[in-house]
Short mmCIF file of C-alpha atoms in Angstrom, two decimals:
data_model
loop_
_atom_site.label_atom_id
_atom_site.label_comp_id
_atom_site.label_asym_id
_atom_site.label_seq_id
_atom_site.Cartn_x
_atom_site.Cartn_y
_atom_site.Cartn_z
CA UNK A 187 0.00 0.00 0.00
CA UNK A 188 1.36 3.41 -0.97
CA UNK A 189 1.75 5.99 1.79
CA UNK A 190 2.06 9.76 1.55
CA UNK A 191 5.21 11.65 2.40
CA UNK A 192 3.23 13.51 5.06
CA UNK A 193 2.35 10.22 6.79
CA UNK A 194 5.97 9.08 6.57
CA UNK A 195 7.14 12.36 8.09
CA UNK A 196 4.64 12.09 10.97
CA UNK A 197 5.47 8.44 11.58
CA UNK A 198 9.17 9.25 11.51
CA UNK A 199 8.64 12.00 14.11
CA UNK A 200 6.61 9.61 16.28
CA UNK A 201 9.30 6.93 16.14
CA UNK A 202 12.08 9.44 16.81
CA UNK A 203 10.19 10.82 19.81
CA UNK A 204 9.37 7.34 21.11
CA UNK A 205 12.94 6.10 20.78
CA UNK A 206 14.29 9.32 22.29
CA UNK A 207 11.86 9.05 25.19
CA UNK A 208 12.72 5.39 25.80
CA UNK A 209 16.46 6.08 25.75
CA UNK A 210 16.08 9.15 27.97
CA UNK A 211 13.92 7.34 30.56
CA UNK A 212 16.26 4.35 30.55
CA UNK A 213 19.28 6.58 31.17
CA UNK A 214 17.48 8.48 33.91
CA UNK A 215 16.48 5.25 35.63
CA UNK A 216 20.00 3.91 35.26
CA UNK A 217 21.41 7.06 36.87
CA UNK A 218 18.81 7.66 39.59
CA UNK A 219 17.82 4.08 40.45
CA UNK A 220 20.64 3.65 43.04
CA UNK A 221 19.69 6.98 44.62
CA UNK A 222 16.00 6.06 44.72
CA UNK A 223 16.87 2.64 46.18
CA UNK A 224 18.96 4.21 48.94
CA UNK A 225 16.24 6.77 49.64
CA UNK A 226 13.55 4.07 49.94
CA UNK A 227 15.72 1.99 52.28
CA UNK A 228 16.51 5.09 54.37
CA UNK A 229 12.79 5.83 54.80
CA UNK A 230 12.09 2.32 56.09
CA UNK A 231 15.22 2.32 58.23
CA UNK A 232 14.01 5.51 59.92
CA UNK A 233 10.59 3.93 60.48
CA UNK A 234 12.27 0.91 62.07
CA UNK A 235 14.46 3.12 64.27
CA UNK A 236 11.47 5.19 65.37
CA UNK A 237 9.40 2.08 66.14
CA UNK A 238 12.27 0.51 68.11
CA UNK A 239 12.94 3.67 70.11
CA UNK A 240 9.24 4.21 70.80
CA UNK A 241 8.68 0.64 71.88
CA UNK A 242 11.59 0.88 74.36
CA UNK A 243 10.17 4.05 75.87
CA UNK A 244 6.69 2.58 76.13
CA UNK A 245 7.98 -0.51 77.89
CA UNK A 246 9.15 1.71 80.75
CA UNK A 247 6.19 4.11 80.91
CA UNK A 248 3.16 2.18 79.70
CA UNK A 249 2.36 -0.41 82.31
CA UNK A 250 -1.28 -0.78 81.32
CA UNK A 251 -0.36 -1.56 77.66
CA UNK A 252 -2.19 1.35 76.08
CA UNK A 253 0.58 1.64 73.46
CA UNK A 254 0.69 -1.80 71.98
CA UNK A 255 2.55 -2.83 68.80
CA UNK A 256 -0.28 -1.75 66.46
CA UNK A 257 -0.43 1.66 68.10
CA UNK A 258 3.33 2.15 67.79
CA UNK A 259 3.31 1.14 64.09
CA UNK A 260 0.49 3.56 63.35
CA UNK A 261 2.42 6.35 65.06
CA UNK A 262 5.62 5.89 63.03
CA UNK A 263 3.93 5.37 59.62
CA UNK A 264 1.55 7.41 57.50
CA UNK A 265 -0.88 6.95 54.63
CA UNK A 266 2.01 6.63 52.23
CA UNK A 267 2.95 3.26 53.74
CA UNK A 268 1.22 -0.08 53.41
CA UNK A 269 1.17 -1.93 56.75
CA UNK A 270 0.21 -5.59 57.12
CA UNK A 271 0.28 -7.77 60.28
CA UNK A 272 2.17 -11.06 59.72
CA UNK A 273 1.76 -14.35 61.49
CA UNK A 274 4.79 -15.60 63.35
CA UNK A 275 4.86 -18.81 61.33
CA UNK A 276 4.59 -17.04 57.92
CA UNK A 277 7.25 -17.69 55.27
CA UNK A 278 8.20 -14.04 55.14
CA UNK A 279 9.05 -14.08 58.85
CA UNK A 280 10.71 -17.47 58.77
CA UNK A 281 13.01 -16.66 55.83
CA UNK A 282 14.28 -13.45 57.42
CA UNK A 283 14.10 -14.42 61.12
CA UNK A 284 17.84 -14.29 61.70
CA UNK A 285 18.14 -10.79 60.32
CA UNK A 286 15.06 -9.68 62.29
CA UNK A 287 16.47 -11.06 65.56
CA UNK A 288 19.76 -9.24 65.02
CA UNK A 289 18.49 -5.82 63.89
CA UNK A 290 14.79 -5.92 64.68
CA UNK A 291 13.89 -5.62 60.98
CA UNK A 292 14.70 -6.89 57.46
CA UNK A 293 14.59 -4.65 54.31
CA UNK A 294 14.45 -5.70 50.62
CA UNK A 295 14.24 -3.55 47.45
CA UNK A 296 13.10 -4.62 43.96
CA UNK A 297 12.01 -3.19 40.60
CA UNK A 298 13.38 -0.67 38.08
CA UNK A 299 11.65 2.04 40.06
CA UNK A 300 12.84 0.73 43.45
CA UNK A 301 10.13 -0.42 45.85
CA UNK A 302 11.33 -1.17 49.39
CA UNK A 303 9.59 -3.63 51.75
CA UNK A 304 10.38 -4.25 55.41
CA UNK A 305 9.54 -6.94 57.95
CA UNK A 306 9.74 -5.47 61.45
CA UNK A 307 9.23 -6.88 64.92
CA UNK A 308 7.55 -4.69 67.53
CA UNK A 309 7.14 -6.37 70.90
CA UNK A 310 6.08 -9.87 69.91
CA UNK A 311 4.31 -8.87 66.66
CA UNK A 312 5.63 -8.92 63.11
CA UNK A 313 4.59 -6.38 60.48
CA UNK A 314 5.12 -6.08 56.70
CA UNK A 315 5.59 -2.44 55.59
CA UNK A 316 5.90 -1.08 52.01
CA UNK A 317 7.37 2.35 51.50
CA UNK A 318 4.56 3.27 49.04
CA UNK A 319 0.94 2.25 49.13
CA UNK A 320 -1.19 1.60 46.04
CA UNK A 321 -2.98 4.93 46.43
CA UNK A 322 0.25 6.77 47.23
CA UNK A 323 0.92 10.15 45.66
CA UNK A 324 4.15 8.67 44.30
CA UNK A 325 2.30 6.38 41.89
CA UNK A 326 -0.13 9.13 40.95
CA UNK A 327 2.74 11.45 40.11
CA UNK A 328 4.48 8.73 38.08
CA UNK A 329 1.29 7.95 36.22
CA UNK A 330 0.68 11.64 35.43
CA UNK A 331 4.27 12.05 34.20
CA UNK A 332 4.01 9.00 31.93
CA UNK A 333 0.60 10.12 30.65
CA UNK A 334 1.93 13.64 29.99
CA UNK A 335 4.93 12.17 28.23
CA UNK A 336 2.77 10.03 25.93
CA UNK A 337 0.46 13.01 25.38
CA UNK A 338 3.42 15.15 24.30
CA UNK A 339 4.44 12.50 21.76
CA UNK A 340 0.90 12.28 20.35
CA UNK A 341 0.40 16.07 20.24
CA UNK A 342 3.87 16.51 18.69
CA UNK A 343 2.99 13.93 16.02
CA UNK A 344 -0.28 15.72 15.21
CA UNK A 345 1.46 19.10 15.00
CA UNK A 346 4.15 17.53 12.80
CA UNK A 347 1.43 16.19 10.52
CA UNK A 348 -0.07 19.66 10.01
CA UNK A 349 3.33 21.36 9.73
CA UNK A 350 4.45 18.63 7.31
CA UNK A 351 1.40 19.33 5.18
CA UNK A 352 2.41 23.00 4.98
CA UNK A 353 6.03 22.13 4.22
CA UNK A 354 5.04 19.62 1.54
CA UNK A 355 2.41 21.86 -0.08
CA UNK A 356 4.87 23.09 -2.76
CA UNK A 357 5.45 19.44 -3.74
CA UNK A 358 1.69 18.89 -4.05
CA UNK A 359 1.48 22.02 -6.23
CA UNK A 360 4.42 20.73 -8.28
CA UNK A 361 2.71 17.37 -8.74
CA UNK A 362 -0.50 18.97 -10.00
CA UNK A 363 1.45 21.27 -12.31
CA UNK A 364 3.45 18.31 -13.67
CA UNK A 365 0.17 16.54 -14.45
CA UNK A 366 -0.96 19.59 -16.40
CA UNK A 367 2.34 19.63 -18.32
CA UNK A 368 1.88 15.93 -19.12
CA UNK A 369 -1.56 16.75 -20.58
CA UNK A 370 0.02 19.35 -22.84
CA UNK A 371 -0.91 22.49 -20.86
CA UNK A 372 2.39 24.41 -20.97
CA UNK A 373 0.87 27.63 -19.58
CA UNK A 374 0.80 26.26 -16.02
CA UNK A 375 3.12 27.88 -13.46
CA UNK A 376 3.82 27.15 -9.79
CA UNK A 377 4.17 29.63 -6.96
CA UNK A 378 7.79 30.25 -5.96
CA UNK A 379 8.05 29.76 -2.14
CA UNK A 380 10.53 31.56 0.10
CA UNK A 381 12.42 28.35 0.94
CA UNK A 382 15.69 28.21 -0.99
CA UNK A 383 15.39 24.52 -1.99
CA UNK A 384 11.72 24.67 -3.02
CA UNK A 385 12.26 28.11 -4.58
CA UNK A 386 15.05 26.77 -6.80
CA UNK A 387 12.92 23.79 -7.80
CA UNK A 388 9.90 25.99 -8.57
CA UNK A 389 12.02 28.44 -10.59
CA UNK A 390 13.52 25.62 -12.65
CA UNK A 391 10.06 24.11 -13.18
CA UNK A 392 8.67 27.43 -14.42
CA UNK A 393 11.67 27.85 -16.73
CA UNK A 394 11.07 24.34 -18.07
CA UNK A 395 7.38 25.15 -18.67
CA UNK A 396 8.37 28.33 -20.56
CA UNK A 397 10.88 26.39 -22.68
CA UNK A 398 8.34 23.67 -23.44
CA UNK A 399 5.80 26.31 -24.35
CA UNK A 400 8.28 27.94 -26.71
CA UNK A 401 9.20 24.57 -28.22
CA UNK A 402 5.51 23.79 -28.74
CA UNK A 403 5.01 27.18 -30.37
CA UNK A 404 8.10 26.65 -32.50
CA UNK A 405 6.85 23.20 -33.51
CA UNK A 406 3.50 24.65 -34.55
CA UNK A 407 5.20 27.45 -36.45
CA UNK A 408 7.58 24.96 -38.05
CA UNK A 409 4.73 22.74 -39.28
CA UNK A 410 2.83 25.79 -40.51
CA UNK A 411 5.89 27.21 -42.26
CA UNK A 412 6.89 23.91 -43.86
CA UNK A 413 3.38 23.29 -45.14
CA UNK A 414 3.23 26.85 -46.48
CA UNK A 415 6.67 26.64 -48.11
CA UNK A 416 5.71 23.41 -49.88
CA UNK A 417 2.16 24.39 -50.68
CA UNK A 418 3.03 27.63 -52.49
CA UNK A 419 5.38 26.20 -55.15
CA UNK A 420 3.21 23.09 -55.57
CA UNK A 421 0.15 25.25 -56.21
CA UNK A 422 2.17 27.31 -58.69
CA UNK A 423 3.41 24.19 -60.50
CA UNK A 424 -0.10 22.76 -60.62
CA UNK A 425 -1.57 26.00 -61.99
CA UNK A 426 0.98 26.50 -64.71
CA UNK A 427 0.88 22.80 -65.66
CA UNK A 428 -2.86 23.16 -66.28
CA UNK A 429 -2.22 26.24 -68.40
CA UNK A 430 0.24 24.24 -70.52
CA UNK A 431 -2.61 21.91 -71.47
CA UNK A 432 -4.16 24.76 -73.45
CA UNK A 433 -3.40 23.93 -77.08
CA UNK A 434 -3.89 27.54 -78.16
CA UNK A 435 -1.03 28.67 -75.93
CA UNK A 436 1.71 30.55 -77.74
CA UNK A 437 5.30 29.30 -77.79
CA UNK A 438 6.46 32.34 -75.82
CA UNK A 439 3.88 31.78 -73.05
CA UNK A 440 4.64 28.07 -73.05
CA UNK A 441 8.36 28.77 -72.55
CA UNK A 442 7.56 31.27 -69.76
CA UNK A 443 5.26 28.85 -67.93
CA UNK A 444 7.76 26.02 -68.36
CA UNK A 445 10.53 28.17 -66.88
CA UNK A 446 8.30 29.05 -63.91
CA UNK A 447 7.64 25.34 -63.31
CA UNK A 448 11.40 24.66 -63.49
CA UNK A 449 12.12 27.49 -61.04
CA UNK A 450 9.47 26.31 -58.59
CA UNK A 451 10.73 22.73 -58.85
CA UNK A 452 14.25 23.97 -58.16
CA UNK A 453 12.91 25.91 -55.17
CA UNK A 454 11.25 22.76 -53.82
CA UNK A 455 14.44 20.78 -54.31
CA UNK A 456 16.46 23.42 -52.49
CA UNK A 457 13.89 23.60 -49.69
CA UNK A 458 13.91 19.82 -49.22
CA UNK A 459 17.72 19.76 -49.24
CA UNK A 460 17.94 22.55 -46.68
CA UNK A 461 15.37 20.92 -44.39
CA UNK A 462 17.24 17.61 -44.52
CA UNK A 463 20.58 19.35 -43.95
CA UNK A 464 19.27 21.36 -41.00
CA UNK A 465 17.59 18.31 -39.45
CA UNK A 466 20.81 16.35 -39.76
CA UNK A 467 22.86 19.19 -38.27
CA UNK A 468 20.46 19.63 -35.34
CA UNK A 469 20.96 15.98 -34.44
CA UNK A 470 24.74 16.20 -34.69
CA UNK A 471 26.87 16.89 -31.63
CA UNK A 472 30.24 17.29 -33.34
CA UNK A 473 31.65 18.09 -36.77
CA UNK A 474 32.67 15.06 -38.84
CA UNK A 475 34.98 14.57 -41.85
CA UNK A 476 37.45 17.26 -40.83
CA UNK A 477 40.34 18.31 -42.99
CA UNK A 478 42.91 21.10 -43.14
CA UNK A 479 42.16 23.82 -45.71
CA UNK A 480 42.72 27.52 -46.36
CA UNK A 481 39.74 29.49 -45.09
CA UNK A 482 40.61 32.63 -47.07
CA UNK A 483 40.86 30.61 -50.29
CA UNK A 484 37.47 29.03 -49.63
CA UNK A 485 35.82 32.45 -49.24
CA UNK A 486 37.44 33.66 -52.50
CA UNK A 487 36.00 30.63 -54.33
CA UNK A 488 32.52 31.37 -52.96
CA UNK A 489 32.82 34.97 -54.22
CA UNK A 490 33.81 33.67 -57.65
CA UNK A 491 30.88 31.25 -57.75
CA UNK A 492 28.51 34.10 -56.92
CA UNK A 493 30.19 36.48 -59.39
CA UNK A 494 27.24 36.44 -61.83
CA UNK A 495 24.93 37.59 -59.02
CA UNK A 496 26.97 40.58 -57.79
CA UNK A 497 28.15 41.52 -61.28
CA UNK A 498 24.53 41.69 -62.48
CA UNK A 499 23.85 44.39 -59.86
CA UNK A 500 27.22 46.07 -60.41
CA UNK A 501 28.14 45.63 -56.75
CA UNK A 502 31.60 46.70 -55.66
CA UNK A 503 33.48 44.18 -53.50
CA UNK A 504 36.04 45.11 -50.90
CA UNK A 505 37.92 41.94 -49.93
CA UNK A 506 40.54 41.79 -47.19
CA UNK A 507 41.43 38.21 -46.29
CA UNK A 508 44.37 37.15 -44.15
CA UNK A 509 45.81 33.75 -44.98
CA UNK A 510 44.21 31.34 -42.51
CA UNK A 511 44.58 27.59 -42.17
CA UNK A 512 41.55 25.94 -40.57
CA UNK A 513 40.68 22.39 -39.59
CA UNK A 514 37.01 21.52 -40.06
CA UNK A 515 34.39 20.25 -42.47
CA UNK A 516 35.07 22.16 -45.67
CA UNK A 517 31.63 21.51 -47.16
CA UNK A 518 29.77 22.78 -44.08
CA UNK A 519 32.00 25.84 -43.76
CA UNK A 520 31.25 26.71 -47.39
CA UNK A 521 27.53 26.86 -46.52
CA UNK A 522 28.25 29.60 -43.98
CA UNK A 523 29.92 31.97 -46.47
CA UNK A 524 27.62 31.12 -49.35
CA UNK A 525 24.45 31.86 -47.37
CA UNK A 526 25.70 35.09 -45.76
CA UNK A 527 27.25 36.48 -48.96
CA UNK A 528 24.20 35.48 -51.00
CA UNK A 529 21.99 37.37 -48.53
CA UNK A 530 24.26 40.41 -48.78
CA UNK A 531 23.96 40.37 -52.58
CA UNK A 532 20.20 39.86 -52.38
CA UNK A 533 19.55 42.90 -50.17
CA UNK A 534 22.17 45.25 -51.64
CA UNK A 535 20.89 47.71 -54.21
CA UNK A 536 22.49 48.15 -57.61
CA UNK A 537 25.88 49.88 -57.57
CA UNK A 538 26.09 49.02 -53.90
CA UNK A 539 29.02 47.87 -51.82
CA UNK A 540 29.85 44.59 -50.00
CA UNK A 541 32.84 44.12 -47.72
CA UNK A 542 34.38 40.76 -46.77
CA UNK A 543 37.10 40.76 -44.14
CA UNK A 544 38.98 37.85 -42.53
CA UNK A 545 41.52 38.47 -39.78
CA UNK A 546 43.07 36.87 -36.71
CA UNK A 547 41.63 38.17 -33.44
CA UNK A 548 43.23 37.82 -30.03
CA UNK A 549 41.36 34.60 -29.20
CA UNK A 550 39.62 33.55 -32.40
CA UNK A 551 39.31 33.85 -36.15
CA UNK A 552 36.96 36.67 -37.17
CA UNK A 553 35.04 37.01 -40.45
CA UNK A 554 32.96 40.14 -41.13
CA UNK A 555 30.63 40.37 -44.12
CA UNK A 556 28.97 43.76 -44.49
CA UNK A 557 26.73 45.46 -47.04
CA UNK A 558 25.07 48.85 -47.47
CA UNK A 559 21.56 47.48 -47.84
CA UNK A 560 18.65 48.46 -45.56
CA UNK A 561 19.08 48.15 -41.78
CA UNK A 562 17.22 45.40 -39.95
CA UNK A 563 14.74 46.48 -37.24
CA UNK A 564 15.57 45.20 -33.74
CA UNK A 565 12.49 42.95 -33.47
CA UNK A 566 13.40 41.26 -36.77
CA UNK A 567 17.13 41.08 -35.98
CA UNK A 568 16.37 38.97 -32.89
CA UNK A 569 14.55 36.38 -35.01
CA UNK A 570 16.75 36.39 -38.09
CA UNK A 571 18.40 33.04 -37.28
CA UNK A 572 15.09 31.23 -36.63
CA UNK A 573 13.92 28.56 -39.05
CA UNK A 574 11.66 29.81 -41.85
CA UNK A 575 11.81 33.38 -40.60
CA UNK A 576 11.84 35.94 -43.42
CA UNK A 577 11.90 39.55 -42.32
CA UNK A 578 11.08 40.87 -45.79
CA UNK A 579 7.96 38.99 -46.87
CA UNK A 580 7.82 40.91 -50.13
CA UNK A 581 10.99 39.06 -51.19
CA UNK A 582 10.14 35.69 -49.67
CA UNK A 583 10.10 34.03 -53.07
CA UNK A 584 13.87 34.48 -53.18
CA UNK A 585 14.49 32.17 -50.20
CA UNK A 586 12.92 29.84 -47.70
CA UNK A 587 14.21 31.19 -44.39
CA UNK A 588 16.54 28.26 -43.68
CA UNK A 589 19.88 29.65 -44.82
CA UNK A 590 20.75 31.62 -41.68
CA UNK A 591 19.41 28.84 -39.45
CA UNK A 592 21.90 26.51 -41.18
CA UNK A 593 24.67 29.09 -40.69
CA UNK A 594 23.99 29.38 -36.98
CA UNK A 595 23.89 25.60 -36.44
CA UNK A 596 27.18 25.02 -38.29
CA UNK A 597 28.88 27.79 -36.32
CA UNK A 598 27.55 26.30 -33.05
CA UNK A 599 28.98 22.90 -33.98
CA UNK A 600 32.32 24.63 -34.52
CA UNK A 601 32.06 26.09 -30.99
CA UNK A 602 31.92 29.55 -32.54
CA UNK A 603 29.40 32.38 -32.57
CA UNK A 604 27.56 34.44 -35.17
CA UNK A 605 25.54 37.63 -34.91
CA UNK A 606 24.28 40.51 -37.02
CA UNK A 607 24.30 44.24 -36.29
CA UNK A 608 23.30 47.37 -38.14
CA UNK A 609 26.03 49.74 -39.33
CA UNK A 610 25.88 53.52 -39.61
CA UNK A 611 24.38 55.22 -41.46
CA UNK A 612 22.96 52.23 -43.34
CA UNK A 613 23.68 48.58 -43.93
CA UNK A 614 24.24 45.45 -41.85
CA UNK A 615 27.28 43.42 -40.83
CA UNK A 616 27.37 39.67 -40.11
CA UNK A 617 30.19 38.62 -37.77
CA UNK A 618 31.38 35.03 -37.45
CA UNK A 619 33.90 34.03 -34.79
CA UNK A 620 35.64 30.64 -34.93
CA UNK A 621 38.03 29.29 -32.27
CA UNK A 622 41.63 28.63 -33.25
CA UNK A 623 41.42 25.16 -31.72
CA UNK A 624 38.11 23.31 -31.72
CA UNK A 625 37.18 20.24 -29.66
CA UNK A 626 38.41 16.84 -30.88
CA UNK A 627 40.70 18.65 -33.36
#
């Protein structure tokens, strides 16, 4: 049967209190038992001495026998003692007769809480005396103490149960919130208590809920974006394919529609390739297939490949590349420069300017690619590396919003960093930093 943490806490307190009480009482009895034993024997010894002295006096002064043995015993005892007249032939008298004849009495003590008994001879009578009677205040006090002790344990356990409920309330809240998370409700949050341990747990839980909420939103946006990116070119291909079925279509229109279908097919192919590449990169932890190559030479080749694009717009290039040997995946590194430079060409006006600079920083390799195109608003700049994000929707047909996401992931795998900032008075600059020595180099 499953038990709650609150019950376990209360039971643990009860057992701790019970064990502590048992040990404490045992130690007290062990320490004070000899003292209590001596005290009990002293009380009965004094009774015996008083009875002996009184009987001697009465022998001389009481000729008529008014003060007999019973009267003397009643005078030297009180209600705290139990007094019993014994027969001369009783076992209790017979077993201790020698001691009684020598001293006039015999005393024995027994029990953890010492109880003293005495057999005394007064005149020719024998009496059994206990130091405490059954209705003695001693037993009442002991009973009250034990009862109070047990009551304290019970009350302490009850208080612990209620206090434990308060202490464990954040865990109950956490359990309910976790159930909500499991059902897909990522908006749930838990109250952050003042306790450091619970506060840290609650803070981390709320952070987790926020992250899961963002991931869920990103997943929804991703599905929406992917479906949109595929649906648009497919609809275009379908529409123009139907138009091609028109037999009265001119050769010029037919060539135009065919070219559009080819372009849209190429766009779909590129989109599929980029999605597969990004998915593969997101599941990678390290860069594979590393080799040593010249980074500056690679960037020059990318600029030459894109020469038709920047020449068409009569863009002026300013290239300043320090010779740099790098160890990494040459194919993946090429995607970084191709995507960033292609974006710079895309958003730079005719007769514009693009700068590409590679130099050795104090702690890393730095590549800066700048252009004098339009600045990027802050709200768009924060999202520019997200998948399928396109800040300029009017030019969305020119890309699919995956290029910069690929760039960021490759740079992350190289243990580097990439960011974009606006330059004055116009233009943007992409900065890529790569460590001189990467892990598992």
